[in-house]
């Protein structure tokens, strides 16, 4: 069982609780000492940058939601407190939570919430791109600061050990940080006579976190199984037929369970009670989601917005309609409950 996500949750909760007291002298010490599971380097960073911890705490819900969105049609539903260490799912959780820290810290820098950073100070003066000269202006997201902070804070935990799993986690954490940087894009505003665009002001902005989530989801599906080198300094691809992982790829050691049945030992909640899609042929189909156990169907009626009309100007008015839909949920295995291994 793993405890990584336990730290994220306790960070989110303790920080939420501590936020109102942040102004008080010595409170950051109290707060940081109360987050369970931090290693000493993380506690140091927490005391030195208490406001950054608040930003991370707020970010936890955002990347948890993103993870659950990506896995919505999957047997494993991104319950981040349940996965096999060293598995493909563990690789994804490491990558998306590191990416989430980069995103949260960078955003906080731009919004002036942190003392230690601000908009990217190097994006000043004029520069040139394919469309010609432009001036840096506004606030460029300081993603390099976010990456440095995330590396120091998130990786601190893995730097303690030098085993295969620590190396794997460091690799996936880095892949997550790099993913956010990939979606940094230049936005510009035109100036000049009647929008002639003779003058441009540009800045770099992070894309919506969904882009990072979609990208890491693809990397999850193409994750590469690796084995530790003889000398223990790195890893190589487990099956020589597959390509070597790059820094952008996710890597894993352990095969995943099928997540069909509830088994605490392998970190599986099982799919009993999960909603499946009767007309789908994919991972969310009732056959795949329910692992061949079959499903129950219940008819529910719910209110939806319908017959929406646009009124000049500018409102959309809708009717309330009653909609009747069939919901399919996976049956439990014949012997319900957790499997026990005694
Ligand atoms: C995740 O799993 C734990 C352990 O079974 C459970 O208590 C918790 O409610 C689950 N969370 C979600 C979001 O499903
Ligand atoms: C179910 O699957 C079908 C086919 O893939 C898709 O068109 C439909 O939107 C899905 N329904 C839901 C509720 O996701």
CSV table of C-alpha atoms and ligand atoms in Angstrom, one decimal:
chain,number,residue,atom,x,y,z
A,1,UNK,CA,0.0,0.0,0.0
A,2,UNK,CA,1.3,3.4,-0.6
A,3,UNK,CA,1.4,6.6,1.4
A,4,UNK,CA,2.4,9.2,-1.1
A,5,UNK,CA,-1.1,10.4,-1.6
A,6,UNK,CA,-1.7,10.3,2.2
A,7,UNK,CA,0.9,13.1,2.4
A,8,UNK,CA,-0.8,15.1,-0.2
A,9,UNK,CA,-4.1,14.8,1.5
A,10,UNK,CA,-2.8,15.6,4.9
A,11,UNK,CA,-1.0,18.6,3.4
A,12,UNK,CA,-4.2,19.8,1.9
A,13,UNK,CA,-6.1,19.3,5.1
A,14,UNK,CA,-3.6,20.7,7.5
A,15,UNK,CA,-3.0,23.7,5.3
A,16,UNK,CA,-6.7,24.4,4.9
A,17,UNK,CA,-7.0,24.3,8.7
A,18,UNK,CA,-3.9,26.4,9.2
A,19,UNK,CA,-4.6,29.1,6.6
A,20,UNK,CA,-6.5,31.5,8.9
A,21,UNK,CA,-3.6,31.5,11.4
A,22,UNK,CA,-0.8,32.1,8.9
A,23,UNK,CA,-0.2,35.7,9.9
A,24,UNK,CA,0.6,34.7,13.5
A,25,UNK,CA,4.3,34.6,14.6
A,26,UNK,CA,5.7,31.1,14.6
A,27,UNK,CA,2.5,29.6,13.1
A,28,UNK,CA,4.3,28.3,10.0
A,29,UNK,CA,6.5,26.2,12.4
A,30,UNK,CA,3.4,24.8,14.1
A,31,UNK,CA,1.8,24.1,10.7
A,32,UNK,CA,4.8,22.5,9.2
A,33,UNK,CA,5.4,20.3,12.2
A,34,UNK,CA,1.8,19.1,11.9
A,35,UNK,CA,1.9,17.8,8.4
A,36,UNK,CA,2.5,14.1,8.8
A,37,UNK,CA,4.8,12.2,6.5
A,38,UNK,CA,7.1,15.1,5.5
A,39,UNK,CA,10.8,14.3,5.4
A,40,UNK,CA,13.1,16.9,7.1
A,41,UNK,CA,14.1,18.7,3.9
A,42,UNK,CA,10.4,19.1,3.1
A,43,UNK,CA,9.7,20.5,6.6
A,44,UNK,CA,12.5,23.0,6.1
A,45,UNK,CA,11.0,24.1,2.8
A,46,UNK,CA,7.6,24.3,4.5
A,47,UNK,CA,8.9,26.6,7.2
A,48,UNK,CA,10.8,28.8,4.8
A,49,UNK,CA,7.9,29.0,2.3
A,50,UNK,CA,4.7,28.6,4.2
A,51,UNK,CA,2.6,30.5,1.6
A,52,UNK,CA,3.9,28.1,-1.1
A,53,UNK,CA,2.6,25.2,0.9
A,54,UNK,CA,-0.8,26.9,0.9
A,55,UNK,CA,-0.7,27.1,-2.9
A,56,UNK,CA,0.2,23.4,-3.1
A,57,UNK,CA,-2.6,22.5,-0.6
A,58,UNK,CA,-5.1,24.2,-2.9
A,59,UNK,CA,-3.6,22.5,-5.9
A,60,UNK,CA,-4.2,19.0,-4.5
A,61,UNK,CA,-7.9,19.0,-5.2
A,62,UNK,CA,-7.2,20.3,-8.8
A,63,UNK,CA,-4.8,17.5,-9.8
A,64,UNK,CA,-6.8,14.8,-8.0
A,65,UNK,CA,-9.8,15.9,-10.0
A,66,UNK,CA,-7.7,15.8,-13.2
A,67,UNK,CA,-6.5,12.3,-12.3
A,68,UNK,CA,-10.1,11.1,-11.7
A,69,UNK,CA,-11.2,12.7,-15.0
A,70,UNK,CA,-8.5,10.8,-16.9
A,71,UNK,CA,-9.4,7.5,-15.3
A,72,UNK,CA,-13.2,8.0,-15.4
A,73,UNK,CA,-13.6,5.1,-17.8
A,74,UNK,CA,-11.1,2.8,-16.2
A,75,UNK,CA,-11.4,0.1,-13.7
A,76,UNK,CA,-8.9,1.9,-11.4
A,77,UNK,CA,-10.6,5.1,-10.7
A,78,UNK,CA,-7.6,7.1,-9.4
A,79,UNK,CA,-8.3,6.5,-5.8
A,80,UNK,CA,-4.8,7.8,-5.1
A,81,UNK,CA,-4.7,6.2,-1.7
A,82,UNK,CA,-4.9,2.8,-3.4
A,83,UNK,CA,-2.4,1.6,-6.0
A,84,UNK,CA,0.5,-0.8,-6.2
A,85,UNK,CA,3.9,0.9,-5.6
A,86,UNK,CA,6.0,0.6,-8.7
A,87,UNK,CA,3.0,0.1,-11.0
A,88,UNK,CA,1.9,2.1,-14.0
A,89,UNK,CA,-0.8,3.8,-11.9
A,90,UNK,CA,1.8,4.8,-9.4
A,91,UNK,CA,3.8,6.3,-12.3
A,92,UNK,CA,0.9,8.3,-13.3
A,93,UNK,CA,0.1,9.6,-9.8
A,94,UNK,CA,3.7,10.6,-9.3
A,95,UNK,CA,3.8,12.5,-12.6
A,96,UNK,CA,0.5,14.3,-12.2
A,97,UNK,CA,1.1,15.3,-8.6
A,98,UNK,CA,4.6,16.7,-9.5
A,99,UNK,CA,3.0,18.5,-12.5
A,100,UNK,CA,0.3,19.8,-10.1
A,101,UNK,CA,3.0,21.3,-7.8
A,102,UNK,CA,4.7,23.0,-10.8
A,103,UNK,CA,1.3,24.4,-11.9
A,104,UNK,CA,0.2,25.5,-8.5
A,105,UNK,CA,3.5,27.2,-7.6
A,106,UNK,CA,3.8,28.9,-11.0
A,107,UNK,CA,0.3,30.2,-10.9
A,108,UNK,CA,0.9,31.5,-7.3
A,109,UNK,CA,4.0,33.3,-8.5
A,110,UNK,CA,2.1,35.1,-11.3
A,111,UNK,CA,-0.7,36.1,-8.9
A,112,UNK,CA,1.8,37.6,-6.5
A,113,UNK,CA,1.0,35.2,-3.7
A,114,UNK,CA,4.5,34.2,-2.9
A,115,UNK,CA,7.3,36.3,-1.5
A,116,UNK,CA,10.1,34.3,-3.2
A,117,UNK,CA,8.9,34.7,-6.9
A,118,UNK,CA,7.0,36.7,-9.3
A,119,UNK,CA,6.4,36.8,-13.1
A,120,UNK,CA,9.3,35.6,-15.2
A,121,UNK,CA,11.9,38.4,-14.8
A,122,UNK,CA,13.8,37.3,-17.9
A,123,UNK,CA,10.9,38.1,-20.2
A,124,UNK,CA,11.7,41.8,-20.5
A,125,UNK,CA,12.7,44.1,-23.4
A,126,UNK,CA,12.2,43.1,-27.0
A,127,UNK,CA,12.5,39.9,-28.8
A,128,UNK,CA,11.9,38.3,-32.2
A,129,UNK,CA,9.8,35.4,-33.4
A,130,UNK,CA,8.6,34.2,-36.9
A,131,UNK,CA,6.2,37.2,-37.1
A,132,UNK,CA,9.0,39.7,-36.4
A,133,UNK,CA,9.9,41.9,-33.4
A,134,UNK,CA,7.7,42.2,-30.3
A,135,UNK,CA,8.0,43.5,-26.7
A,136,UNK,CA,7.7,41.3,-23.7
A,137,UNK,CA,5.0,42.7,-21.5
A,138,UNK,CA,2.4,41.7,-19.0
A,139,UNK,CA,3.2,38.7,-16.8
A,140,UNK,CA,5.0,35.7,-18.2
A,141,UNK,CA,4.4,32.5,-16.1
A,142,UNK,CA,7.6,31.7,-14.3
A,143,UNK,CA,7.4,28.0,-14.9
A,144,UNK,CA,11.2,27.5,-14.3
A,145,UNK,CA,10.7,28.6,-10.7
A,146,UNK,CA,7.7,26.2,-10.4
A,147,UNK,CA,9.9,23.4,-11.7
A,148,UNK,CA,12.7,24.2,-9.4
A,149,UNK,CA,10.4,24.4,-6.4
A,150,UNK,CA,8.6,21.1,-7.3
A,151,UNK,CA,12.0,19.4,-7.8
A,152,UNK,CA,13.2,20.5,-4.4
A,153,UNK,CA,10.0,19.7,-2.6
A,154,UNK,CA,8.5,16.6,-4.2
A,155,UNK,CA,11.8,14.8,-5.0
A,156,UNK,CA,13.1,15.3,-1.4
A,157,UNK,CA,11.2,12.2,-0.4
A,158,UNK,CA,12.9,10.0,-3.0
A,159,UNK,CA,16.4,11.3,-2.5
A,160,UNK,CA,16.5,9.5,0.8
A,161,UNK,CA,16.5,6.1,-0.7
A,162,UNK,CA,18.6,4.8,-3.7
A,163,UNK,CA,16.5,1.8,-4.6
A,164,UNK,CA,14.7,1.0,-7.8
A,165,UNK,CA,11.5,2.5,-6.7
A,166,UNK,CA,13.1,5.8,-5.7
A,167,UNK,CA,14.8,6.0,-9.1
A,168,UNK,CA,11.5,5.2,-10.8
A,169,UNK,CA,9.6,7.9,-8.8
A,170,UNK,CA,12.3,10.5,-9.6
A,171,UNK,CA,12.0,9.7,-13.3
A,172,UNK,CA,8.2,10.0,-13.3
A,173,UNK,CA,8.3,13.1,-11.2
A,174,UNK,CA,10.6,14.7,-13.7
A,175,UNK,CA,8.4,13.6,-16.6
A,176,UNK,CA,5.5,15.3,-14.9
A,177,UNK,CA,7.3,18.6,-14.4
A,178,UNK,CA,8.4,18.6,-18.0
A,179,UNK,CA,4.9,18.0,-19.2
A,180,UNK,CA,3.7,21.3,-17.7
A,181,UNK,CA,6.5,23.1,-19.5
A,182,UNK,CA,5.6,21.6,-22.8
A,183,UNK,CA,2.3,23.5,-22.8
A,184,UNK,CA,3.7,26.9,-22.1
A,185,UNK,CA,2.6,29.1,-25.0
A,186,UNK,CA,3.2,32.6,-26.2
A,187,UNK,CA,0.2,34.9,-26.2
A,188,UNK,CA,0.2,38.3,-27.9
A,189,UNK,CA,-1.8,41.4,-28.1
A,190,UNK,CA,-1.7,43.7,-31.1
A,191,UNK,CA,-1.3,47.4,-31.0
A,192,UNK,CA,-1.0,50.0,-33.6
A,193,UNK,CA,-3.4,51.9,-35.9
A,194,UNK,CA,-6.8,50.1,-36.1
A,195,UNK,CA,-5.3,46.8,-35.0
A,196,UNK,CA,-2.7,46.8,-37.7
A,197,UNK,CA,-0.4,44.8,-35.3
A,198,UNK,CA,2.7,46.9,-36.1
A,199,UNK,CA,3.4,46.7,-32.3
A,200,UNK,CA,3.0,43.5,-30.4
A,201,UNK,CA,3.2,42.7,-26.7
A,202,UNK,CA,3.7,39.1,-25.8
A,203,UNK,CA,3.9,36.9,-22.7
A,204,UNK,CA,4.3,33.2,-21.9
A,205,UNK,CA,1.3,31.5,-20.3
A,206,UNK,CA,0.7,28.0,-19.1
A,207,UNK,CA,-2.1,26.2,-20.8
A,208,UNK,CA,-5.1,24.8,-18.9
A,209,UNK,CA,-4.0,21.9,-16.7
A,210,UNK,CA,-6.3,19.6,-18.8
A,211,UNK,CA,-3.6,19.7,-21.5
A,212,UNK,CA,-1.0,18.3,-19.1
A,213,UNK,CA,-3.5,15.7,-17.9
A,214,UNK,CA,-4.3,14.5,-21.4
A,215,UNK,CA,-0.6,14.4,-22.3
A,216,UNK,CA,0.3,12.4,-19.2
A,217,UNK,CA,-2.7,10.1,-19.9
A,218,UNK,CA,-1.2,9.2,-23.3
A,219,UNK,CA,2.2,8.6,-21.5
A,220,UNK,CA,0.4,6.4,-19.0
A,221,UNK,CA,-1.0,4.3,-21.8
A,222,UNK,CA,2.5,4.1,-23.4
A,223,UNK,CA,4.4,3.6,-20.1
A,224,UNK,CA,7.5,1.5,-20.4
A,225,UNK,CA,8.3,-1.4,-18.1
A,226,UNK,CA,11.9,-1.3,-16.9
A,227,UNK,CA,14.3,-3.3,-14.8
A,228,UNK,CA,17.1,-2.1,-12.5
A,229,UNK,CA,20.6,-2.2,-14.0
A,230,UNK,CA,23.1,-4.7,-12.5
A,231,UNK,CA,25.0,-1.9,-10.8
A,232,UNK,CA,21.9,-0.2,-9.4
A,233,UNK,CA,22.6,3.2,-11.0
A,234,UNK,CA,19.6,3.2,-13.4
A,235,UNK,CA,17.2,1.1,-15.3
A,236,UNK,CA,16.9,-0.4,-18.7
A,237,UNK,CA,13.8,-1.5,-20.7
A,238,UNK,CA,12.5,-4.8,-19.5
A,239,UNK,CA,11.6,-6.2,-23.0
A,240,UNK,CA,14.4,-5.4,-25.5
A,241,UNK,CA,11.8,-5.3,-28.2
A,242,UNK,CA,10.5,-2.0,-26.9
A,243,UNK,CA,12.2,1.4,-27.2
A,244,UNK,CA,14.2,2.8,-24.4
A,245,UNK,CA,12.3,5.3,-22.3
A,246,UNK,CA,13.1,9.0,-22.8
A,247,UNK,CA,12.9,11.6,-20.1
A,248,UNK,CA,9.3,12.3,-21.2
A,249,UNK,CA,8.1,8.7,-20.8
A,250,UNK,CA,6.6,7.2,-17.7
A,251,UNK,CA,8.3,4.0,-16.4
A,252,UNK,CA,7.2,1.3,-14.1
A,253,UNK,CA,8.5,-2.0,-12.6
A,254,UNK,CA,5.5,-3.9,-11.4
A,255,UNK,CA,2.6,-5.2,-13.4
A,256,UNK,CA,-0.8,-4.0,-12.3
A,257,UNK,CA,-3.5,-6.1,-10.9
A,258,UNK,CA,-6.7,-6.2,-13.0
A,259,UNK,CA,-8.5,-4.1,-10.4
A,260,UNK,CA,-11.6,-6.3,-10.8
A,261,UNK,CA,-12.1,-7.3,-7.3
A,262,UNK,CA,-11.7,-5.6,-4.0
A,263,UNK,CA,-8.3,-6.6,-2.6
A,264,UNK,CA,-6.6,-4.4,-0.1
A,265,UNK,CA,-3.3,-6.2,-0.5
A,266,UNK,CA,-2.9,-5.2,-4.1
A,267,UNK,CA,-4.5,-1.9,-3.7
A,268,UNK,CA,-7.7,-2.6,-5.6
A,269,UNK,CA,-11.2,-1.3,-4.7
A,270,UNK,CA,-12.8,-3.5,-7.3
A,271,UNK,CA,-15.4,-2.4,-9.7
A,272,UNK,CA,-18.6,-3.5,-7.9
A,273,UNK,CA,-21.1,-0.7,-8.0
A,274,UNK,CA,-19.2,1.3,-10.7
A,275,UNK,CA,-21.3,2.8,-13.5
A,276,UNK,CA,-20.6,1.3,-16.9
A,277,UNK,CA,-21.7,2.1,-20.4
A,278,UNK,CA,-23.8,-0.4,-22.2
A,279,UNK,CA,-23.2,0.9,-25.7
A,280,UNK,CA,-19.5,1.4,-25.4
A,281,UNK,CA,-16.9,-1.0,-26.7
A,282,UNK,CA,-14.1,0.5,-24.7
A,283,UNK,CA,-12.7,0.3,-21.2
A,284,UNK,CA,-16.0,1.8,-19.8
A,285,UNK,CA,-18.1,-0.9,-21.5
A,286,UNK,CA,-20.1,-3.1,-19.1
A,287,UNK,CA,-18.1,-6.2,-20.2
A,288,UNK,CA,-14.7,-4.8,-19.4
A,289,UNK,CA,-15.6,-2.6,-16.4
A,290,UNK,CA,-17.6,-5.4,-14.7
A,291,UNK,CA,-15.0,-8.0,-15.5
A,292,UNK,CA,-17.7,-10.3,-16.9
A,293,UNK,CA,-19.7,-10.4,-13.7
A,294,UNK,CA,-22.7,-8.7,-15.2
A,295,UNK,CA,-24.5,-5.5,-14.2
A,296,UNK,CA,-27.7,-4.2,-12.6
A,297,UNK,CA,-29.9,-1.7,-14.4
A,298,UNK,CA,-31.9,0.9,-12.6
A,299,UNK,CA,-34.2,3.4,-14.2
A,300,UNK,CA,-33.8,6.9,-12.8
A,301,UNK,CA,-35.5,10.2,-13.7
A,302,UNK,CA,-33.7,13.4,-13.4
A,303,UNK,CA,-34.2,17.1,-14.3
A,304,UNK,CA,-32.2,18.5,-17.1
A,305,UNK,CA,-32.1,21.8,-18.9
A,306,UNK,CA,-33.7,21.6,-22.3
A,307,UNK,CA,-35.1,23.6,-25.1
A,308,UNK,CA,-32.7,26.4,-24.4
A,309,UNK,CA,-33.3,29.6,-26.4
A,310,UNK,CA,-31.1,32.6,-26.9
A,311,UNK,CA,-32.7,35.9,-26.0
A,312,UNK,CA,-31.4,39.2,-27.4
A,313,UNK,CA,-29.3,40.2,-25.7
A,314,UNK,CA,-27.6,38.3,-23.9
A,315,UNK,CA,-29.3,35.5,-22.0
A,316,UNK,CA,-30.0,31.9,-22.5
A,317,UNK,CA,-33.3,30.6,-21.1
A,318,UNK,CA,-34.0,26.9,-20.7
A,319,UNK,CA,-36.9,24.7,-19.7
A,320,UNK,CA,-36.7,22.1,-17.0
A,321,UNK,CA,-37.3,18.7,-18.5
A,322,UNK,CA,-37.7,15.3,-16.9
A,323,UNK,CA,-35.4,12.8,-18.4
A,324,UNK,CA,-35.6,9.0,-17.8
A,325,UNK,CA,-32.3,7.2,-18.1
A,326,UNK,CA,-31.1,3.7,-17.4
A,327,UNK,CA,-28.0,3.5,-15.2
A,328,UNK,CA,-25.9,0.3,-15.3
A,329,UNK,CA,-23.8,-0.6,-12.4
A,330,UNK,CA,-21.4,-3.6,-12.0
A,331,UNK,CA,-22.5,-6.5,-9.9
A,332,UNK,CA,-20.4,-7.6,-7.0
A,333,UNK,CA,-18.5,-10.9,-7.1
A,334,UNK,CA,-20.4,-13.9,-5.6
A,335,UNK,CA,-18.4,-13.6,-2.4
A,336,UNK,CA,-18.5,-9.9,-1.6
A,337,UNK,CA,-16.1,-8.1,0.7
A,338,UNK,CA,-12.3,-7.8,0.9
A,339,UNK,CA,-10.3,-10.9,0.0
A,340,UNK,CA,-8.4,-12.0,3.0
A,341,UNK,CA,-5.1,-13.8,2.8
A,342,UNK,CA,-4.6,-15.6,6.0
B,1,LIG,C1,-10.4,5.5,-1.7
B,1,LIG,O1,-10.2,4.3,-1.0
B,1,LIG,C2,-10.4,4.4,0.4
B,1,LIG,C3,-10.0,3.1,1.0
B,1,LIG,O2,-10.9,2.1,0.6
B,1,LIG,C4,-11.8,4.9,0.7
B,1,LIG,O3,-11.9,5.0,2.1
B,1,LIG,C5,-12.0,6.2,0.0
B,1,LIG,O4,-13.4,6.6,0.2
B,1,LIG,C6,-11.8,6.1,-1.5
B,1,LIG,N1,-11.9,7.4,-2.1
B,1,LIG,C7,-12.5,7.6,-3.3
B,1,LIG,C8,-12.5,9.0,-3.8
B,1,LIG,O5,-13.1,6.7,-3.9
B,2,LIG,C1,-21.4,5.4,-24.0
B,2,LIG,O1,-20.7,5.0,-25.1
B,2,LIG,C2,-21.1,5.5,-26.4
B,2,LIG,C3,-20.3,4.8,-27.4
B,2,LIG,O2,-18.9,4.9,-27.2
B,2,LIG,C4,-21.0,7.0,-26.3
B,2,LIG,O3,-21.4,7.6,-27.6
B,2,LIG,C5,-21.8,7.6,-25.2
B,2,LIG,O4,-21.6,9.0,-25.1
B,2,LIG,C6,-21.4,6.9,-23.9
B,2,LIG,N1,-22.3,7.4,-22.8
B,2,LIG,C7,-21.9,7.9,-21.7
B,2,LIG,C8,-23.0,8.3,-20.7
B,2,LIG,O5,-20.7,8.1,-21.5
